Coordinates of C-alpha atoms and ligand atoms in Angstrom, one line a residue:
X1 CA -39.9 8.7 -12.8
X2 CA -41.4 8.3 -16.3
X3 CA -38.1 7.1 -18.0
X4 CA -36.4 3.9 -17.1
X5 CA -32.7 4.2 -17.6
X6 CA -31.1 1.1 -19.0
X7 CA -27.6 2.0 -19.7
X8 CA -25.0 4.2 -17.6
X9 CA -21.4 5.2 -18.0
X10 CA -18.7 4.1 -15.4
X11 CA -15.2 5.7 -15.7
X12 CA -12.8 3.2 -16.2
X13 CA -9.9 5.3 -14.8
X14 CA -11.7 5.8 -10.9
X15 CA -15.3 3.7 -11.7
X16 CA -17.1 6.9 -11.3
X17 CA -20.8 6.4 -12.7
X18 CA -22.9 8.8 -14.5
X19 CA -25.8 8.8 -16.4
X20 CA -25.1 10.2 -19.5
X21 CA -21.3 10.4 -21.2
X22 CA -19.1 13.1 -20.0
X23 CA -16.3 13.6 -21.7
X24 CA -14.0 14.3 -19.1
X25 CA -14.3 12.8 -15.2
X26 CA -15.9 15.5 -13.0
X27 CA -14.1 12.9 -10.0
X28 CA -10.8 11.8 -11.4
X29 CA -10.1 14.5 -14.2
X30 CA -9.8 11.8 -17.2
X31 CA -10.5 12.4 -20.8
X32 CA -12.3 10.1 -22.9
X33 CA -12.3 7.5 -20.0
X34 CA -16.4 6.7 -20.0
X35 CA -17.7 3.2 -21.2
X36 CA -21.2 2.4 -21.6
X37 CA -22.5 -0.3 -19.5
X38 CA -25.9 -1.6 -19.2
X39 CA -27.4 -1.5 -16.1
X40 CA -28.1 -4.7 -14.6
X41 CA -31.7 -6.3 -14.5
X42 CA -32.7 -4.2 -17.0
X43 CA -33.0 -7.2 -19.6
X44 CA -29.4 -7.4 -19.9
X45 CA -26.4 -9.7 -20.3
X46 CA -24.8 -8.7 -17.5
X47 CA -25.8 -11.2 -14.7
X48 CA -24.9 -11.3 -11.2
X49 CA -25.2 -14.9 -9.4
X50 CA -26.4 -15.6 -6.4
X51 CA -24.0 -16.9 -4.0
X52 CA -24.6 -20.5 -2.9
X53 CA -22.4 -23.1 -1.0
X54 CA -20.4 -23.1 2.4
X55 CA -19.4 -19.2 2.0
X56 CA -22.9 -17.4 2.6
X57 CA -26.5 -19.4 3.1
X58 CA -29.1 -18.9 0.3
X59 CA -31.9 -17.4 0.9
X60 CA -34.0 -19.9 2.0
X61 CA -31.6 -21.2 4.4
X62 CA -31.4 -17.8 5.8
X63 CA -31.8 -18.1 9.3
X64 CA -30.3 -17.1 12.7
X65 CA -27.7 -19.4 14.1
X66 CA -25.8 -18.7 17.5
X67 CA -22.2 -17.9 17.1
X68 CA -20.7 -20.3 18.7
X69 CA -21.7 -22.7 16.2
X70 CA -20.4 -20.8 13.4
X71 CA -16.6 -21.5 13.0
X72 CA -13.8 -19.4 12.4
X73 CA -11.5 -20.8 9.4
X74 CA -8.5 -20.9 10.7
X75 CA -5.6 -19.1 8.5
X76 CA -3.5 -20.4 5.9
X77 CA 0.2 -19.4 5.9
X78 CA 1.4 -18.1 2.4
X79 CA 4.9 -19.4 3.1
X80 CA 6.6 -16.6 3.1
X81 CA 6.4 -14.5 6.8
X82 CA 6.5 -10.8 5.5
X83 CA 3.3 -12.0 3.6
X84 CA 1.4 -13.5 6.7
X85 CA 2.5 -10.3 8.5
X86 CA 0.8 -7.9 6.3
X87 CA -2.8 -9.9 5.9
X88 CA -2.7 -10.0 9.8
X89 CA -1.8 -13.8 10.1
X90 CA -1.6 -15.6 6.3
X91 CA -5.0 -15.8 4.3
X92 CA -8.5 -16.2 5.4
X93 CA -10.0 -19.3 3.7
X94 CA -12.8 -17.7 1.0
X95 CA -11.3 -14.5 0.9
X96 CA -10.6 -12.8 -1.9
X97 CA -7.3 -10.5 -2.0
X98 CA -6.5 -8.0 -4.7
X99 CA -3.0 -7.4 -5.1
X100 CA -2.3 -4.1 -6.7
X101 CA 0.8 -2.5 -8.2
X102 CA 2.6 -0.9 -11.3
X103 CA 3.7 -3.0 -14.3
X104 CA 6.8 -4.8 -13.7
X105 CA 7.3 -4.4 -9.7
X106 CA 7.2 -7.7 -9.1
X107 CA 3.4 -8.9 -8.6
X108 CA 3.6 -12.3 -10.7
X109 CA 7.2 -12.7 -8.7
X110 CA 5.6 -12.4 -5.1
X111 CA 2.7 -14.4 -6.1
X112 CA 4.7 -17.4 -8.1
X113 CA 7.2 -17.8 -4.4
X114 CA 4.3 -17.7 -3.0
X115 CA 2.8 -20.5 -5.1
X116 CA 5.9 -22.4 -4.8
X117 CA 6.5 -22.2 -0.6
X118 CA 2.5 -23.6 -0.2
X119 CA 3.0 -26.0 -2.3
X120 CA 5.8 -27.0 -1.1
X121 CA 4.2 -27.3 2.3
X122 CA 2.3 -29.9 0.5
X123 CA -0.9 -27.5 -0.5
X124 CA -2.7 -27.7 -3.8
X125 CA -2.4 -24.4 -5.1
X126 CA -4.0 -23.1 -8.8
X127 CA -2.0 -20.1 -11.0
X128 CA -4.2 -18.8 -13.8
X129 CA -2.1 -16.9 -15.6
X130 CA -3.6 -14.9 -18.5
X131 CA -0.8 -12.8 -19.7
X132 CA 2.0 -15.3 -19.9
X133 CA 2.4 -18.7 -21.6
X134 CA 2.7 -21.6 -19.5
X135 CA 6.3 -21.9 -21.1
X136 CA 7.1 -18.4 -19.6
X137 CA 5.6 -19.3 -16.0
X138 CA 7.1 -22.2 -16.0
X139 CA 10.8 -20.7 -16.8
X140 CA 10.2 -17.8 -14.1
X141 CA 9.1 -20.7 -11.7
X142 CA 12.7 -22.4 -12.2
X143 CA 15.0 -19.3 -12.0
X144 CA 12.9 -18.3 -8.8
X145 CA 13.2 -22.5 -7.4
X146 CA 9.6 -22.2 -7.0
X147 CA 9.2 -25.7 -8.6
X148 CA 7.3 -28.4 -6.8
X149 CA 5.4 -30.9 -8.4
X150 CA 2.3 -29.8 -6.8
X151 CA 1.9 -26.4 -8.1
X152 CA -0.5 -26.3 -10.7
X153 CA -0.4 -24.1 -13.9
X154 CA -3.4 -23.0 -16.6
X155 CA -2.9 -20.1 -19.2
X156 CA -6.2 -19.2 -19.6
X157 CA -8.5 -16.1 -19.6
X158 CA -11.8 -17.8 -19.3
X159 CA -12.5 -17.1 -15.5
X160 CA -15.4 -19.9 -16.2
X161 CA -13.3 -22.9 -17.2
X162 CA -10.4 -22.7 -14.3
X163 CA -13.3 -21.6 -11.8
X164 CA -14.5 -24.9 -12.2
X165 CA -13.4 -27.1 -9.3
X166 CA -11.5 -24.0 -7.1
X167 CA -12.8 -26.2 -4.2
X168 CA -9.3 -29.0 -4.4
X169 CA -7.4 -26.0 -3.7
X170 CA -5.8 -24.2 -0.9
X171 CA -5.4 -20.9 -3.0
X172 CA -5.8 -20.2 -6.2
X173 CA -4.1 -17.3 -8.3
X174 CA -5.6 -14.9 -11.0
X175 CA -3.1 -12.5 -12.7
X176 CA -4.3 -10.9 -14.3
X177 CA -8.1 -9.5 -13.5
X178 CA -7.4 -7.1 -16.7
X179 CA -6.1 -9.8 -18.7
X180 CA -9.5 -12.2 -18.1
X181 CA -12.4 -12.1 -20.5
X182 CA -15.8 -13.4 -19.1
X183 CA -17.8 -14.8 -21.8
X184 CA -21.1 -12.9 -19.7
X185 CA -20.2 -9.8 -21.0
X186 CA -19.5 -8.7 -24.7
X187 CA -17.3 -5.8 -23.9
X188 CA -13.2 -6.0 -24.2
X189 CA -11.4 -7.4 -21.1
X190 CA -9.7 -4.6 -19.1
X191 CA -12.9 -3.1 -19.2
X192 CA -14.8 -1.7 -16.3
X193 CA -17.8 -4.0 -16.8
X194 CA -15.4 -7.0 -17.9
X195 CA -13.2 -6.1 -14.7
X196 CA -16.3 -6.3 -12.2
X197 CA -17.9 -9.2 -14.0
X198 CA -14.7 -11.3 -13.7
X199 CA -14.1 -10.0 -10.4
X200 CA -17.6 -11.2 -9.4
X201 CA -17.5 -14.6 -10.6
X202 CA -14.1 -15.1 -8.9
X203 CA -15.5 -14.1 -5.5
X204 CA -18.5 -16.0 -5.8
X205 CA -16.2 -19.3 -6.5
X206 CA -14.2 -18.3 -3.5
X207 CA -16.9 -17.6 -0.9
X208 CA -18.6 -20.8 -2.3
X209 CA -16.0 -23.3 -1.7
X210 CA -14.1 -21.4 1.4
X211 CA -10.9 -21.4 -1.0
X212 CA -8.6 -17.9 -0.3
X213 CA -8.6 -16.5 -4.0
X214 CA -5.9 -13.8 -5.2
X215 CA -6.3 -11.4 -7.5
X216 CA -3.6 -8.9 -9.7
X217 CA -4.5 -5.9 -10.7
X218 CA -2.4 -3.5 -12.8
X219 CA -2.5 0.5 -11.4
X220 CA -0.3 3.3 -13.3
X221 CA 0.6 6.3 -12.0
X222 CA -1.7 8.6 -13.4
X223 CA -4.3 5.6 -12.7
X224 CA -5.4 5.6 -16.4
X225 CA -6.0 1.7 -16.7
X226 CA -9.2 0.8 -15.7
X227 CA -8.7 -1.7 -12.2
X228 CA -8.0 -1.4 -8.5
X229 CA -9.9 1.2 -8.1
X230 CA -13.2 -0.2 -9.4
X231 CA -12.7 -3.3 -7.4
X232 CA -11.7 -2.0 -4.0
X233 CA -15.2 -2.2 -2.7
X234 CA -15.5 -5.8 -3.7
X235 CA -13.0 -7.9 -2.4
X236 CA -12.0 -8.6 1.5
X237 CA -8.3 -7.3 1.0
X238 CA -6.6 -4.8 -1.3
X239 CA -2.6 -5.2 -0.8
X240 CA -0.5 -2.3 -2.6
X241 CA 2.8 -3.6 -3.9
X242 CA 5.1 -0.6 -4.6
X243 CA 8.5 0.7 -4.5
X244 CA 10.7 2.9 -6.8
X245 CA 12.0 0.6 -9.7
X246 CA 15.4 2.5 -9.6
X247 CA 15.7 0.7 -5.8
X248 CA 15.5 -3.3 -4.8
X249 CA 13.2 -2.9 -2.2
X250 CA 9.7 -3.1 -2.3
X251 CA 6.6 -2.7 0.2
X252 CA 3.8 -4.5 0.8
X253 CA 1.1 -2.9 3.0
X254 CA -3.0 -3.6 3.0
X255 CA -4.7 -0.4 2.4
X256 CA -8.1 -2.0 3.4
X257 CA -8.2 -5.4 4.9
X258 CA -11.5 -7.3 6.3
X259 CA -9.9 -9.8 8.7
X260 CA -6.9 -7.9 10.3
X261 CA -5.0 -4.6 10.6
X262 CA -3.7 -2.6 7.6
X263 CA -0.8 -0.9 9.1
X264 CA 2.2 -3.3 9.1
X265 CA 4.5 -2.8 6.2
X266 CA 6.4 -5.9 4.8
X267 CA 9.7 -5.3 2.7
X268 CA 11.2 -7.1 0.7
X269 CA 14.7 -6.9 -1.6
X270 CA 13.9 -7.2 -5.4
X271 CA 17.1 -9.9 -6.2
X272 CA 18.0 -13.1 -8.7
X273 CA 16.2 -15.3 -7.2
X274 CA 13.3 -13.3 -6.6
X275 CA 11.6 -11.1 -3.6
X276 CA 13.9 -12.0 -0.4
X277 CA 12.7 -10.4 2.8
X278 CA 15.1 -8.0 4.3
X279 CA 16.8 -9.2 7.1
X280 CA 17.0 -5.9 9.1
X281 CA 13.9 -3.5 8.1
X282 CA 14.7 -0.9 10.7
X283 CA 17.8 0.1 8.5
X284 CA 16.0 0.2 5.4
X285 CA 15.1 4.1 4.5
X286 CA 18.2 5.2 5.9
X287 CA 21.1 6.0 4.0
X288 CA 23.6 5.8 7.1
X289 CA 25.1 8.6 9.2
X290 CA 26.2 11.7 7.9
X291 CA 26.6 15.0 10.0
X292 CA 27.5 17.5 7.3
X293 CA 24.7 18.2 5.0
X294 CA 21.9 20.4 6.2
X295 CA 18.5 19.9 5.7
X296 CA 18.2 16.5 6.7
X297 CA 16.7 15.2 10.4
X298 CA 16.3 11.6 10.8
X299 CA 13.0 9.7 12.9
X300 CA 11.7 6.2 14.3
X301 CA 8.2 5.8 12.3
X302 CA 6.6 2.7 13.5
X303 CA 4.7 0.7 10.7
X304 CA 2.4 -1.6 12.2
X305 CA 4.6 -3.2 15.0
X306 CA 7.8 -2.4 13.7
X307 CA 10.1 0.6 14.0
X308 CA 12.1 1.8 10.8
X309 CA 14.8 4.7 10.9
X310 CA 13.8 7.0 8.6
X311 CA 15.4 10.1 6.9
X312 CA 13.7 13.2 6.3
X313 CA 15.2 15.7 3.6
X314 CA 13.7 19.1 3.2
X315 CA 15.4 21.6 0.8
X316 CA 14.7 25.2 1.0
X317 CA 16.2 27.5 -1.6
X318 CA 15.5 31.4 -2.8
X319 CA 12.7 31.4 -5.1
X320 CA 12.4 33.5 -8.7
X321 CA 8.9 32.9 -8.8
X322 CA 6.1 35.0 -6.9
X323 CA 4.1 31.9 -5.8
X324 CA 7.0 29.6 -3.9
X325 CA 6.4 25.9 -4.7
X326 CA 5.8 23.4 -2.4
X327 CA 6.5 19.8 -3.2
X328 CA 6.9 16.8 -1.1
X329 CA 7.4 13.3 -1.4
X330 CA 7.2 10.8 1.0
X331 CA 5.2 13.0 3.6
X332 CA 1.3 14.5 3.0
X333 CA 2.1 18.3 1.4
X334 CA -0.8 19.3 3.9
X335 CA 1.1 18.5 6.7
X336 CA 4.5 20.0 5.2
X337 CA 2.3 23.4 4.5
X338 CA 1.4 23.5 8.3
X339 CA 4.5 23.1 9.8
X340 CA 6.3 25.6 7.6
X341 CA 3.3 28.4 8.7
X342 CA 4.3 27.0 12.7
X343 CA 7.8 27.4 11.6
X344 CA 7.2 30.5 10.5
X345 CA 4.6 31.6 13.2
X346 CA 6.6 30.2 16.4
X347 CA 9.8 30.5 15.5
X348 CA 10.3 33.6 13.1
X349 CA 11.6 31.1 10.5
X350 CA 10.2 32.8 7.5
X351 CA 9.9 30.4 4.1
X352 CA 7.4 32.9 2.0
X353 CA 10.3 33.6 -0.4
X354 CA 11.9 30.0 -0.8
X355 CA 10.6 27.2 -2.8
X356 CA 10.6 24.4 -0.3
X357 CA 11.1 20.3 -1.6
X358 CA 10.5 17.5 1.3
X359 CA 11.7 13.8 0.2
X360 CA 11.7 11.1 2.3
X361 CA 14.1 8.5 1.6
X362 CA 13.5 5.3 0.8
X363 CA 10.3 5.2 -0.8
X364 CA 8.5 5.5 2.2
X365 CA 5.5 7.0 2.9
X366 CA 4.9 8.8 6.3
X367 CA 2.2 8.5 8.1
X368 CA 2.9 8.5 11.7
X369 CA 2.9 11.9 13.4
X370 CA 5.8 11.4 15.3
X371 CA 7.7 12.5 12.3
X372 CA 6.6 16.1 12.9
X373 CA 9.2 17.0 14.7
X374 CA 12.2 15.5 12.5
X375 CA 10.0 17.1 9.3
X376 CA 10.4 20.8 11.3
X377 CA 14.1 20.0 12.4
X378 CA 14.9 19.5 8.8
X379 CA 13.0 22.5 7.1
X380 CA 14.5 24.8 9.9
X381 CA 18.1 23.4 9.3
X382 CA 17.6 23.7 5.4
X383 CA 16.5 27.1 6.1
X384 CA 19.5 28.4 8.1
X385 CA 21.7 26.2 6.4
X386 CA 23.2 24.4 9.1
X387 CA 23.4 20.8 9.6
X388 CA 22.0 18.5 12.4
X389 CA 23.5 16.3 14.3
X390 CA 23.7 12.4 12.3
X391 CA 23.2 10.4 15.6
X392 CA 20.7 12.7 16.7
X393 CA 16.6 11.7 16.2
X394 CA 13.7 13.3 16.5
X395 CA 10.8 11.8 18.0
X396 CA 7.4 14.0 18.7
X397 CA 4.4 15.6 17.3
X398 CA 4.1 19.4 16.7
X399 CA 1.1 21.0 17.2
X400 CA -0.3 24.7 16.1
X401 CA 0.7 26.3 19.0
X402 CA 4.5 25.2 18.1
X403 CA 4.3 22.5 21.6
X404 CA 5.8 19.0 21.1
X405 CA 3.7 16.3 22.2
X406 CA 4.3 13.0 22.8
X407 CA 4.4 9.8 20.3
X408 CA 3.1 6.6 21.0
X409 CA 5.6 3.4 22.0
X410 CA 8.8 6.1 22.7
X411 CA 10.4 3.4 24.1
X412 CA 10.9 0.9 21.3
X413 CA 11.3 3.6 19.0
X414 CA 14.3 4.8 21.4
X415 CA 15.4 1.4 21.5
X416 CA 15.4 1.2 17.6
X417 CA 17.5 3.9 17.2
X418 CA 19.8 3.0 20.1
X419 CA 20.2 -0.5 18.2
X420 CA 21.4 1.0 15.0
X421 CA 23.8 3.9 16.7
X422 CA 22.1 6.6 17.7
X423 CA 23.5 8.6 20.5
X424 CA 20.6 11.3 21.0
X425 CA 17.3 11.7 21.2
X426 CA 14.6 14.7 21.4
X427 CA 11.5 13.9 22.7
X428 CA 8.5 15.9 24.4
X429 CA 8.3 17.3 27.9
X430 CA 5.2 15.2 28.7
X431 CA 6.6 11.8 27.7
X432 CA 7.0 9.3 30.5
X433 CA 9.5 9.9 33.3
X434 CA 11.4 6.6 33.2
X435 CA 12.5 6.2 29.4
X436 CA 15.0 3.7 29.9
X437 CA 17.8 3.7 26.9
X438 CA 21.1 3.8 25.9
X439 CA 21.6 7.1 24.7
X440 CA 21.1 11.1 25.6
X441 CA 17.3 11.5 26.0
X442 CA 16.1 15.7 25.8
X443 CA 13.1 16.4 26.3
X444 CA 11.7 19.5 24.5
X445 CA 8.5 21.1 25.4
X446 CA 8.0 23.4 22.2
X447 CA 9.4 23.7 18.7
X448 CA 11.9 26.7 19.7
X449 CA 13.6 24.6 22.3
X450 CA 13.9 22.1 20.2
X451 CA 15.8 24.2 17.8
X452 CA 17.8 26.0 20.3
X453 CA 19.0 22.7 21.5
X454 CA 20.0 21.5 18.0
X455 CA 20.9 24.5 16.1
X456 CA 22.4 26.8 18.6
Ligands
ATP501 N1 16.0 -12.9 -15.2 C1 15.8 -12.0 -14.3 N2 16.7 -11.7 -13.3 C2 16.5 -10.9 -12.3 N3 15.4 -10.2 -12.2 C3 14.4 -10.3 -13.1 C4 14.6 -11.2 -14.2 N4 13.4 -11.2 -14.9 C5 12.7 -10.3 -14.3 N5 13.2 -9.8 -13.2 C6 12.7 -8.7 -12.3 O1 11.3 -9.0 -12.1 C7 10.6 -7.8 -12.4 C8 9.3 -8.2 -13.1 O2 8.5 -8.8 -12.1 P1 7.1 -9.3 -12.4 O3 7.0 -9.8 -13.8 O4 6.8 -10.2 -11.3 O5 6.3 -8.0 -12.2 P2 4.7 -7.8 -12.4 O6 4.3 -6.8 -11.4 O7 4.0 -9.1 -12.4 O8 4.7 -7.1 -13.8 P3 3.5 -7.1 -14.9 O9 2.6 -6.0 -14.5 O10 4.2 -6.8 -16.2 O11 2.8 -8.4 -14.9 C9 11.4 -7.0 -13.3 O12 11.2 -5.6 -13.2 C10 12.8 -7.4 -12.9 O13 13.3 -6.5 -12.0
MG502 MG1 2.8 -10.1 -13.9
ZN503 ZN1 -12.8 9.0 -13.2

């Protein structure tokens, strides 16, 4: 290698890095997204500190110790239970958390209660706010009664002045990550290199002084702002804060998460006085019985722990195009594709001339299998146009061959849907033989059973 490179380009859209400047994203398909960044320790600004402190050993303490000297912190509730549920058990003292979600659904809301409930608990909690005044914080914090005289409040953007002391508190706040300017780096904040270089120095401070740290970080749609993406890698936890803003309620899951599981889904109800947590989840993404409209099939889909009823809408109508579309929301348009070619293949259900739309309601995103069987009930009944049964679910995974297979935990997913008035239920064949429950339990061994069952 003759040449030493001292400068690359990072994408601010998806962080890709290349070496020379592209002007579109061979990764993420952005124009003009490229920024020129030096690379580091090649006689540049842009420094990266060595970690020191409680968090991590230097290197010349660097030794092996036995584990059961080492201790485990134990966790510090957030004050508010949907929260704890999603990081696995409240946060994990030096860990750094990147909350991430469109503008306006309600980041600085969730973070302020948050704020408010710890320190009402008596906690000393920090939040750095550098996008609103401390007038505007302050005014949010009464309407949401998150006031307590031991909150503390800095409108800053210099991550190197409120960093300063991180070690009094029992969490401290950053929102914005795009809004901070390190004084390390000469570029504009919102910037790839400012976002990492802020990013950096805030988990340095945490891992240093064992203090849970919290970060917010803008996404858009088409993911054009530079952010979450860039920083995924770095921090312990990335918690996605979404929901549509036409609807109250709004979901908090962990797509990566270094000290617990990332499958259980918090909700909450966007409302006056802030993010309230719904009282009865399972009820959530379901609109309520109705019997006479075809197309839709309803499902138990477990998040985590927790069962929620959820409605799957398929619409399937003559096509004047010679490609049909496929669109779906709510449910991976892989997995819609696949199960219209079973459809199609098992059961003589032909959709090559129809454009086909799959929406689940809600907001919610599917990702348990079990919802095969609901997602084929509903194509097939949009198809003939015929309704389904409303107090009728679905519970089971199709495979190629067209067979039904079981779901995991049938029987508090029966019970779920037994709760909220459910009177039937299909399941596979090879599910257990004693399914205790309240209502009419079928059992199905292929996907034209099923349908002969429900759409005679
Ligand atoms: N006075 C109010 N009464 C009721 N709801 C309000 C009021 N002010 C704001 N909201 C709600 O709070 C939402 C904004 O929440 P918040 O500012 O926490 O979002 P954010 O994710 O932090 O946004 P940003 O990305 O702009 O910082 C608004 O969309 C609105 O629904
Ligand atoms: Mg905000
Ligand atoms: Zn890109």
């Amino acid at each position: 290698m003759a040449r030493k490179e001292e400068a690359r380009y990072v994408c601010s859209a998806c962080g890709h890095v290349a070496l020379s400047l592209l002007g579109r994203c061979s990764r993420c398909g952005a124009w003009g997204s490229f920024e020129r960044e030096r690379i580091p320790g090649s006689g540049t600004s842009l420094r990266v500190p060595r970690r020191d402190g409680s968090g991590i050993l230097r290197k010349s303490q660097a030794g092996a110790v036995l584990l059961r000297d080492v201790s485990s912190g134990g966790r510090i509730s957030s004050g508010l239970d949907e929260m704890d549920r999603v990081l696995g058990g409240g946060w994990m003292p030096g860990g750094v958390t990147l909350l991430a979600g469109e503008p306006g659904i309600g980041k600085s809301t969730l973070l302020l209660q948050i704020c408010g409930a710890m320190a009402e608990a008596g906690k000393r909690v920090l939040y750095v706010s550098g996008e609103e005044s401390l007038s505007q914080v302050a005014e949010r914090a009464r309407r949401l009664g998150a006031v307590s005289e031991e909150m503390e409040l800095v409108a800053s953007d210099d991550p190197s002045l409120f960093l300063d002391g991180v070690e009094q508190y029992a969490l401290v706040v950053v929102d914005s990550v795009q809004s901070m300017r390190s004084a390390e780096v000469e570029t504009w904040p919102g910037t790839p290199t400012q976002i990492r270089a802020v990013a950096q120095s805030c988990i340095d401070a945490a891992k240093g002084t064992n203090v849970p740290l919290v970060l917010v970080g803008h996404v858009t749609k088409d993911g054009q702002i530079a952010g979450p993406k860039l920083l995924e890698h770095m921090v312990d936890t990335v918690l996605s804060f979404s929901g549509e803003h036409a609807s109250s309620h709004r979901l908090l899951r962990a797509s990566k998460n270094r000290f617990g599981a990332t499958d259980e889904l918090g909700v909450f109800e966007m409302a006056q006085k802030g993010l309230l947590p719904v009282a009865d989840p399972g009820r959530v993404f379901w609109s309520g019985l109705q019997d006479d409209v075809s197309g839709v099939a309803r499902t138990v889909v477990l998040e985590g722990t927790r069962p929620f009823v959820a409605e799957v809408q398929a619409l399937a109508c003559q096509t004047p195009y010679p490609y049909p579309k496929r669109t779906t929301r709510g449910v991976e348009l892989n997995r819609a594709q696949l199960l219209l070619a079973v459809l199609e293949k098992r059961c003589g259900l032909s959709s090559r001339n129809s454009d086909v739309f799959v929406n689940v309601a809600g907001g919610l995103q599917i990702r348990d299998p079990a919802a095969d069987l609901a997602l084929c009930a509903a194509l097939a009944s949009s198809m003939l146009d015929r309704a389904l049964e409303g107090r009728c679910c679905f519970l089971g995974e199709v495979g190629l061959a067209g067979e039904v297979r079981p779901c995991g935990r049938v029987a508090g997913r029966l019970r779920e849907a037994a709760r909220l008035g459910f009177t039937r239920a299909l399941v596979s064949r090879r599910e257990a033989k004693d399914l205790e429950c309240e209502m009419e339990v079928v059992r199905v061994g292929s996907l034209t059973e099923t349908l002969r069952a429900v759409l005679p």
